[in-house]
Amino acid sequence: MAINWKLIFKAVCYEIYYYVIGAAAIVEDFMNGHRNKLELVQRPGDVAVITGGARGIGVEVVKNLLKCDMHVIIGCRNTKAGERTIERIRSLGVTSGSAECFTLDMASFKSIKEFAANVTVKHPALHLLINNAGIMFVPFSLTEDGYESHFAVNYLGHCLLTHLLLPQLKVGGHSRGLNARIINVSSSAHVAGNINFKDFNLKEMYVASEAYAQSKLAQLLFTKKLESLLRESDSHVQVHAVHPGVVNTDLFNDTTLKKIFPWVPPLLFKTPAQGAITIMHACLSPLLEGCGGNYLSNSRVIANSPKADNKVTQDKLWDAMRKIVEVHMFGEM
Ligand SMILES: NC(=O)c1ccc[n+]([C@@H]2O[C@H](COP(=O)([O-])OP(=O)(O)OC[C@H]3O[C@@H](n4cnc5c(N)ncnc54)[C@H](OP(=O)(O)O)[C@@H]3O)[C@@H](O)[C@H]2O)c1
Ligand SMILES: *[C@@H]1O[C@H](CO)[C@@H](O)[C@H](O)[C@H]1NC(C)=O
Ligand SMILES: *[C@@H]1O[C@H](CO)[C@@H](O)[C@H](O)[C@H]1NC(C)=O
Ligand SMILES: *[C@@H]1O[C@H](CO)[C@@H](O)[C@H](O)[C@H]1NC(C)=O
């Protein structure tokens, strides 16, 4: 078998690029972590939806939403695991709020539609949508809908879900006189991303870290485009993208770093509880009311890669996405 030097070269370049981005992000966490203060607000009766709330950073977000006395809907592949997570949170002494789990596989458009229908039947008004579920550096595979898994789970699936829940978020935002909020858990890795319009699946020359970066840049482009549409229509919904920090979760299980230096993540990375703080800030901060479309890290708005501000790319990806998920009018049935 011929050795594909081009592929190896590309993979090595990405690996180095990630160490640089990761190191910069860790330095940012050290310098600005003190800005991260958890300030919870009581929101009885508000309904929050989170994808991937049974593990990692999501668990800490669920715990905080419950402390705010909200009703939390956890979308997860394994509802048993979700229910165990709720029990664990309760056993820690969090008694306020309420929670339920619905089946959701972000890698399947069909599952996303069923999930959205289940949610909507029970909850015609929603106040928060946290697009948290994500995968990183997984080997090449196509979903049942025919898309590369990073692109499908991290980006396309959340686009479809947001579209399906937007009417209920508009209702929720309108009824409260406070904007409903959509939070996209993106990543500083978006900096390394490029959108490959000729081949979203990157099947020509697949490098997992490139696929992750593409999906996270796509999320950010989406956030910006959606915010501009929401502002045009005065919709009582705003959207934020968040980098939670470099957080020690299972997301890093397959990285060379964790395999060779397993002591590094516990030493240098944030804990999941620390990673949840900026997400909570984006969910709750009164300072952000009416100011969507931005990118937050360590509880403040920071600059994203200029690539995410390119309106031509935003529109082009937006149109491609609508074709793929078969949405004619975004946010309308
Ligand atoms: N950790 C970091 O340093 C870091 C940095 C930047 C951004 N982020 C982002 O933060 C988010 C959460 O990551 P994490 O660190 O908490 O990772 P994690 O511990 O690996 O958790 C990932 C979550 O996503 C869910 N998920 C994955 N594939 C799914 C699918 N097909 N359908 C439904 N749910 C699915 C998982 O559910 P299952 O239990 O069913 O697998 C799990 O709840 C991700 O979007 C990630 O990109 C993390
Ligand atoms: C949601 O809907 C699907 C079918 O539409 C169903 O099979 C599933 O059990 C429902 N409930 C939950 C809790 O996910
Ligand atoms: C980001 O936000 C939009 C909704 O504003 C959503 O449709 C898109 O898929 C989200 N992507 C993620 C998970 O960041
Ligand atoms: C990741 O690694 C930890 C510790 O080695 C293990 O307990 C956990 O089950 C792994 N998670 C995944 C999703 O592979």
PDB file of C-alpha atoms in Angstrom, residues 123-223:
ATOM      1  CA  HIS A 123     -43.902  22.485  26.098  1.00  0.00           C
ATOM      2  CA  PRO A 124     -45.277  25.017  23.623  1.00  0.00           C
ATOM      3  CA  ALA A 125     -43.080  27.738  25.179  1.00  0.00           C
ATOM      4  CA  LEU A 126     -39.298  27.418  25.619  1.00  0.00           C
ATOM      5  CA  HIS A 127     -36.812  29.885  27.118  1.00  0.00           C
ATOM      6  CA  LEU A 128     -33.367  28.375  26.585  1.00  0.00           C
ATOM      7  CA  LEU A 129     -31.840  26.055  24.008  1.00  0.00           C
ATOM      8  CA  ILE A 130     -28.300  24.907  24.740  1.00  0.00           C
ATOM      9  CA  ASN A 131     -26.685  23.202  21.768  1.00  0.00           C
ATOM     10  CA  ASN A 132     -24.028  21.358  23.752  1.00  0.00           C
ATOM     11  CA  ALA A 133     -23.726  17.808  22.404  1.00  0.00           C
ATOM     12  CA  GLY A 134     -20.529  17.368  20.482  1.00  0.00           C
ATOM     13  CA  ILE A 135     -17.883  14.930  19.322  1.00  0.00           C
ATOM     14  CA  MET A 136     -14.197  15.495  18.705  1.00  0.00           C
ATOM     15  CA  PHE A 137     -11.544  13.682  16.659  1.00  0.00           C
ATOM     16  CA  VAL A 138     -13.608  10.612  15.832  1.00  0.00           C
ATOM     17  CA  PRO A 139     -12.586   8.402  12.878  1.00  0.00           C
ATOM     18  CA  PHE A 140     -14.279   8.969   9.520  1.00  0.00           C
ATOM     19  CA  SER A 141     -17.838   7.759   9.354  1.00  0.00           C
ATOM     20  CA  LEU A 142     -21.016   8.850   7.642  1.00  0.00           C
ATOM     21  CA  THR A 143     -24.333   9.251   9.447  1.00  0.00           C
ATOM     22  CA  GLU A 144     -27.495   7.561   8.216  1.00  0.00           C
ATOM     23  CA  ASP A 145     -28.236  10.807   6.366  1.00  0.00           C
ATOM     24  CA  GLY A 146     -24.879  10.605   4.573  1.00  0.00           C
ATOM     25  CA  TYR A 147     -22.822  13.310   6.326  1.00  0.00           C
ATOM     26  CA  GLU A 148     -19.464  13.141   8.072  1.00  0.00           C
ATOM     27  CA  SER A 149     -20.139  12.765  11.809  1.00  0.00           C
ATOM     28  CA  HIS A 150     -18.468  15.945  13.146  1.00  0.00           C
ATOM     29  CA  PHE A 151     -20.288  18.029  10.552  1.00  0.00           C
ATOM     30  CA  ALA A 152     -23.580  16.222  11.196  1.00  0.00           C
ATOM     31  CA  VAL A 153     -23.565  16.073  15.018  1.00  0.00           C
ATOM     32  CA  ASN A 154     -21.845  19.368  15.862  1.00  0.00           C
ATOM     33  CA  TYR A 155     -23.382  21.469  13.100  1.00  0.00           C
ATOM     34  CA  LEU A 156     -26.176  20.148  10.858  1.00  0.00           C
ATOM     35  CA  GLY A 157     -28.122  18.421  13.627  1.00  0.00           C
ATOM     36  CA  HIS A 158     -28.121  21.521  15.790  1.00  0.00           C
ATOM     37  CA  CYS A 159     -29.234  23.645  12.860  1.00  0.00           C
ATOM     38  CA  LEU A 160     -32.212  21.372  12.315  1.00  0.00           C
ATOM     39  CA  LEU A 161     -33.039  21.263  16.019  1.00  0.00           C
ATOM     40  CA  THR A 162     -32.816  25.056  16.308  1.00  0.00           C
ATOM     41  CA  HIS A 163     -35.107  25.443  13.323  1.00  0.00           C
ATOM     42  CA  LEU A 164     -37.670  23.074  14.822  1.00  0.00           C
ATOM     43  CA  LEU A 165     -37.649  24.708  18.270  1.00  0.00           C
ATOM     44  CA  LEU A 166     -37.406  28.354  17.172  1.00  0.00           C
ATOM     45  CA  PRO A 167     -41.192  28.950  17.095  1.00  0.00           C
ATOM     46  CA  GLN A 168     -41.477  27.717  20.703  1.00  0.00           C
ATOM     47  CA  LEU A 169     -38.519  29.896  21.734  1.00  0.00           C
ATOM     48  CA  LYS A 170     -40.208  32.913  20.135  1.00  0.00           C
ATOM     49  CA  VAL A 171     -43.328  32.172  22.171  1.00  0.00           C
ATOM     50  CA  GLY A 172     -41.229  31.819  25.344  1.00  0.00           C
ATOM     51  CA  GLY A 173     -39.291  35.033  24.728  1.00  0.00           C
ATOM     52  CA  HIS A 174     -42.439  36.962  23.890  1.00  0.00           C
ATOM     53  CA  SER A 175     -44.383  35.825  26.951  1.00  0.00           C
ATOM     54  CA  ARG A 176     -41.585  36.750  29.387  1.00  0.00           C
ATOM     55  CA  GLY A 177     -40.647  40.111  27.937  1.00  0.00           C
ATOM     56  CA  LEU A 178     -37.089  38.753  28.111  1.00  0.00           C
ATOM     57  CA  ASN A 179     -35.454  37.309  25.032  1.00  0.00           C
ATOM     58  CA  ALA A 180     -35.254  33.536  24.850  1.00  0.00           C
ATOM     59  CA  ARG A 181     -31.651  32.499  24.258  1.00  0.00           C
ATOM     60  CA  ILE A 182     -29.917  29.960  22.081  1.00  0.00           C
ATOM     61  CA  ILE A 183     -26.433  29.008  23.238  1.00  0.00           C
ATOM     62  CA  ASN A 184     -24.076  27.253  20.882  1.00  0.00           C
ATOM     63  CA  VAL A 185     -21.227  25.527  22.596  1.00  0.00           C
ATOM     64  CA  SER A 186     -18.511  26.136  20.018  1.00  0.00           C
ATOM     65  CA  SER A 187     -14.751  26.044  20.528  1.00  0.00           C
ATOM     66  CA  SER A 188     -11.607  28.071  20.070  1.00  0.00           C
ATOM     67  CA  ALA A 189     -10.664  25.295  17.619  1.00  0.00           C
ATOM     68  CA  HIS A 190     -12.885  27.121  15.092  1.00  0.00           C
ATOM     69  CA  VAL A 191      -9.816  29.244  14.387  1.00  0.00           C
ATOM     70  CA  ALA A 192      -8.265  26.278  12.554  1.00  0.00           C
ATOM     71  CA  GLY A 193     -11.437  25.680  10.565  1.00  0.00           C
ATOM     72  CA  ASN A 194     -12.219  26.103   6.900  1.00  0.00           C
ATOM     73  CA  ILE A 195     -15.480  25.304   5.207  1.00  0.00           C
ATOM     74  CA  ASN A 196     -14.860  22.868   2.376  1.00  0.00           C
ATOM     75  CA  PHE A 197     -17.830  23.676   0.180  1.00  0.00           C
ATOM     76  CA  LYS A 198     -16.791  21.130  -2.458  1.00  0.00           C
ATOM     77  CA  ASP A 199     -16.695  18.307   0.066  1.00  0.00           C
ATOM     78  CA  PHE A 200     -18.231  18.957   3.506  1.00  0.00           C
ATOM     79  CA  ASN A 201     -17.526  15.333   4.377  1.00  0.00           C
ATOM     80  CA  LEU A 202     -13.784  15.798   3.708  1.00  0.00           C
ATOM     81  CA  LYS A 203     -13.709  12.301   2.281  1.00  0.00           C
ATOM     82  CA  GLU A 204     -11.003  13.176  -0.221  1.00  0.00           C
ATOM     83  CA  MET A 205      -8.433  13.474   2.559  1.00  0.00           C
ATOM     84  CA  TYR A 206      -9.905  12.995   6.009  1.00  0.00           C
ATOM     85  CA  VAL A 207      -8.145  14.411   9.051  1.00  0.00           C
ATOM     86  CA  ALA A 208     -10.309  14.230  12.181  1.00  0.00           C
ATOM     87  CA  SER A 209      -8.992  17.453  13.710  1.00  0.00           C
ATOM     88  CA  GLU A 210      -9.761  19.302  10.480  1.00  0.00           C
ATOM     89  CA  ALA A 211     -13.323  17.935  10.577  1.00  0.00           C
ATOM     90  CA  TYR A 212     -13.776  19.117  14.177  1.00  0.00           C
ATOM     91  CA  ALA A 213     -12.490  22.601  13.361  1.00  0.00           C
ATOM     92  CA  GLN A 214     -14.736  22.824  10.284  1.00  0.00           C
ATOM     93  CA  SER A 215     -17.805  21.896  12.346  1.00  0.00           C
ATOM     94  CA  LYS A 216     -16.997  24.448  15.055  1.00  0.00           C
ATOM     95  CA  LEU A 217     -16.404  27.233  12.512  1.00  0.00           C
ATOM     96  CA  ALA A 218     -19.700  26.273  10.844  1.00  0.00           C
ATOM     97  CA  GLN A 219     -21.476  26.685  14.194  1.00  0.00           C
ATOM     98  CA  LEU A 220     -20.067  30.165  14.568  1.00  0.00           C
ATOM     99  CA  LEU A 221     -21.018  31.177  11.019  1.00  0.00           C
ATOM    100  CA  PHE A 222     -24.485  29.879  11.776  1.00  0.00           C
ATOM    101  CA  THR A 223     -24.712  31.829  15.030  1.00  0.00           C
TER     102      THR A 223
END
